[in-house]
Amino acid sequence: MARLRAALPRAVGRIVADYEDHLRDERGLSAHTVRAYVGDVVSLLAFAHGVTGVEPQDGVSDAPEHADGLACLDIGVLRAWLARQRDEGRSRTTLARRAASARTFSAWAHRRGLLESDPGVRLAAPRPHRTLPGVLRTDEAEQLMRVSATGAEEGHPVALRDHALIELLYATGVRISELCGLDVEDVDFDRRVVRVLGKGRKQRMVPFGLPAERALRTWLRHGRASLATADSGAAIFLGVRGRRVDPRTARRVVHAAVASVPGAADMGPHGLRHSAATHLLEGGADLRSVQELLGHATLATTQLYTHVTVERLKAIHDQTHPRAQ
């Protein structure tokens, strides 16, 4: 993708850079999300300008000389680009995401005066197949916490960190990027809540329970100091070299811990987040509360992200419907 981006006409490349700055600085999207959006836009603009990304011969760019902006970007180009993706065997989910990326970009370009009209409003895409991630049963979640606590009993700093990390993930349902970004001052032990900086740099307060509090206090008192260095800053969770723990490390920790639970589906932090939301709903939490806890902008996202068991729905029906009995 870097080679393809470098092969874009110079003026188009500047537009892509401006759009990248907008996503990162104005919308506050994560680095991963910015890369995905920009990658889709580079693919679209390269298609629109006939850029292949292949090393040109004799130092001559493979882009047409007249290609100097977005004038060629219309609904026909958008549809042809998606059709090319479909013919290459892209999944419905990928097509839906790339269509959304194109609509977001064209709307931004129109607002900036780079397009006379917004062709993205007419772009349709197939609905993605939505598959729910695996979810732990409540007994499996309890066993996961017991296994994690047993590993921490020896007092090794990394084991203490891993136990606190897993407890807090399951207790709050936060995203792994949110957890790794936590600082010590983000935790209010008196009220037992943690301040989380979510997508779009939106803050929210998420409560956690006594087991997570105990694990977190033990880590901060007896484990963190052993790993902390001058580079640690205020980060709660640290890697073995003393810097803020990397999300990839946290994912490996969760995968390894879940693998120790017999019969549990393989899952990472996203699975713990989904498990926490599901168990909240099964315990009687309303969907709006779960939406707030998870940091979703719309209730529709929460409805897709969580599911309620048939038993729970039957129980609600039996308790509330006048003709249930």
Tab-separated table of N, CA, C and O in Angstrom, residues 1 9 38 82 102 107 109 134 139-140 156 160 166 178 183-184 196 199 206 209 215 219 226 231 258 262 267 273:
chain	number	residue	atom	x	y	z
A	1	MET	N	0.822	-1.208	0.000
A	1	MET	CA	0.000	0.000	0.000
A	1	MET	C	0.861	1.266	0.000
A	1	MET	O	0.504	2.285	-0.581
A	9	PRO	N	-0.598	10.668	-8.093
A	9	PRO	CA	-0.203	12.021	-8.497
A	9	PRO	C	0.053	12.884	-7.274
A	9	PRO	O	-0.587	12.715	-6.231
A	38	VAL	N	-7.383	5.115	5.426
A	38	VAL	CA	-6.473	5.677	4.422
A	38	VAL	C	-6.126	4.624	3.379
A	38	VAL	O	-6.048	4.929	2.174
A	82	LEU	N	-15.728	-0.795	-6.462
A	82	LEU	CA	-16.299	-1.858	-5.639
A	82	LEU	C	-16.493	-3.134	-6.449
A	82	LEU	O	-16.287	-4.239	-5.936
A	102	ALA	N	-15.257	4.864	1.459
A	102	ALA	CA	-15.403	5.751	0.297
A	102	ALA	C	-16.424	6.842	0.579
A	102	ALA	O	-16.218	8.015	0.223
A	107	ALA	N	-17.610	12.498	1.426
A	107	ALA	CA	-18.311	13.522	2.203
A	107	ALA	C	-17.329	14.569	2.710
A	107	ALA	O	-17.605	15.778	2.669
A	109	ALA	N	-14.378	15.298	1.354
A	109	ALA	CA	-13.875	16.048	0.195
A	109	ALA	C	-14.893	17.078	-0.273
A	109	ALA	O	-14.527	18.198	-0.684
A	134	GLY	N	-16.904	-15.541	19.897
A	134	GLY	CA	-17.175	-16.512	20.935
A	134	GLY	C	-17.380	-15.829	22.279
A	134	GLY	O	-16.901	-14.720	22.514
A	139	ASP	N	-19.540	-19.803	34.171
A	139	ASP	CA	-18.658	-20.702	34.919
A	139	ASP	C	-17.261	-20.733	34.321
A	139	ASP	O	-16.262	-20.865	35.046
A	140	GLU	N	-17.158	-20.602	32.985
A	140	GLU	CA	-15.848	-20.545	32.350
A	140	GLU	C	-15.130	-19.254	32.703
A	140	GLU	O	-13.899	-19.252	32.909
A	156	HIS	N	5.046	-13.112	41.258
A	156	HIS	CA	5.900	-12.635	40.165
A	156	HIS	C	5.245	-11.410	39.529
A	156	HIS	O	4.042	-11.410	39.273
A	160	LEU	N	1.315	-10.983	38.347
A	160	LEU	CA	0.421	-10.021	39.001
A	160	LEU	C	-0.203	-9.084	37.976
A	160	LEU	O	-1.395	-8.762	38.046
A	166	ILE	N	-6.470	-9.126	33.196
A	166	ILE	CA	-7.611	-9.968	32.832
A	166	ILE	C	-8.837	-9.617	33.669
A	166	ILE	O	-9.955	-9.526	33.155
A	178	GLU	N	-8.057	0.742	24.929
A	178	GLU	CA	-8.431	1.608	26.045
A	178	GLU	C	-7.730	1.176	27.324
A	178	GLU	O	-7.245	2.006	28.097
A	183	ASP	N	-3.797	5.324	32.636
A	183	ASP	CA	-2.776	5.809	33.552
A	183	ASP	C	-3.242	5.580	34.984
A	183	ASP	O	-4.429	5.363	35.247
A	184	VAL	N	-2.288	5.649	35.914
A	184	VAL	CA	-2.603	5.387	37.317
A	184	VAL	C	-3.689	6.314	37.824
A	184	VAL	O	-4.611	5.894	38.548
A	196	VAL	N	-11.991	6.141	31.137
A	196	VAL	CA	-11.531	5.536	29.893
A	196	VAL	C	-11.607	6.554	28.763
A	196	VAL	O	-12.599	7.279	28.638
A	199	LYS	N	-13.087	5.819	21.647
A	199	LYS	CA	-12.999	6.266	20.262
A	199	LYS	C	-13.435	7.717	20.149
A	199	LYS	O	-14.344	8.156	20.851
A	206	VAL	N	-16.288	3.962	33.858
A	206	VAL	CA	-16.752	2.579	33.866
A	206	VAL	C	-16.482	1.973	35.241
A	206	VAL	O	-15.344	2.020	35.721
A	209	GLY	N	-15.640	-4.207	39.815
A	209	GLY	CA	-16.006	-4.859	41.066
A	209	GLY	C	-14.835	-5.085	42.007
A	209	GLY	O	-13.688	-4.738	41.719
A	215	ALA	N	-7.157	-7.234	42.594
A	215	ALA	CA	-6.075	-7.585	41.671
A	215	ALA	C	-5.282	-6.353	41.248
A	215	ALA	O	-4.046	-6.390	41.156
A	219	TRP	N	-1.295	-5.512	42.109
A	219	TRP	CA	-0.347	-5.231	41.047
A	219	TRP	C	0.364	-3.894	41.277
A	219	TRP	O	1.594	-3.798	41.143
A	226	SER	N	8.430	-3.267	40.390
A	226	SER	CA	9.520	-4.140	39.951
A	226	SER	C	9.819	-3.987	38.462
A	226	SER	O	10.924	-4.297	38.013
A	231	ASP	N	11.165	5.303	31.874
A	231	ASP	CA	10.313	5.433	30.695
A	231	ASP	C	8.868	5.022	30.944
A	231	ASP	O	8.051	5.067	30.018
A	258	VAL	N	-7.079	-17.907	28.491
A	258	VAL	CA	-8.313	-18.597	28.091
A	258	VAL	C	-8.011	-20.029	27.670
A	258	VAL	O	-8.811	-20.942	27.917
A	262	PRO	N	-10.499	-25.535	30.274
A	262	PRO	CA	-10.948	-26.667	29.445
A	262	PRO	C	-12.290	-26.380	28.775
A	262	PRO	O	-13.229	-25.924	29.416
A	267	MET	N	-10.189	-17.228	22.413
A	267	MET	CA	-10.599	-15.823	22.274
A	267	MET	C	-9.555	-14.911	22.876
A	267	MET	O	-8.746	-15.312	23.720
A	273	ARG	N	-14.566	-8.836	26.198
A	273	ARG	CA	-15.478	-7.687	26.137
A	273	ARG	C	-16.895	-8.154	25.815
A	273	ARG	O	-17.865	-7.723	26.449
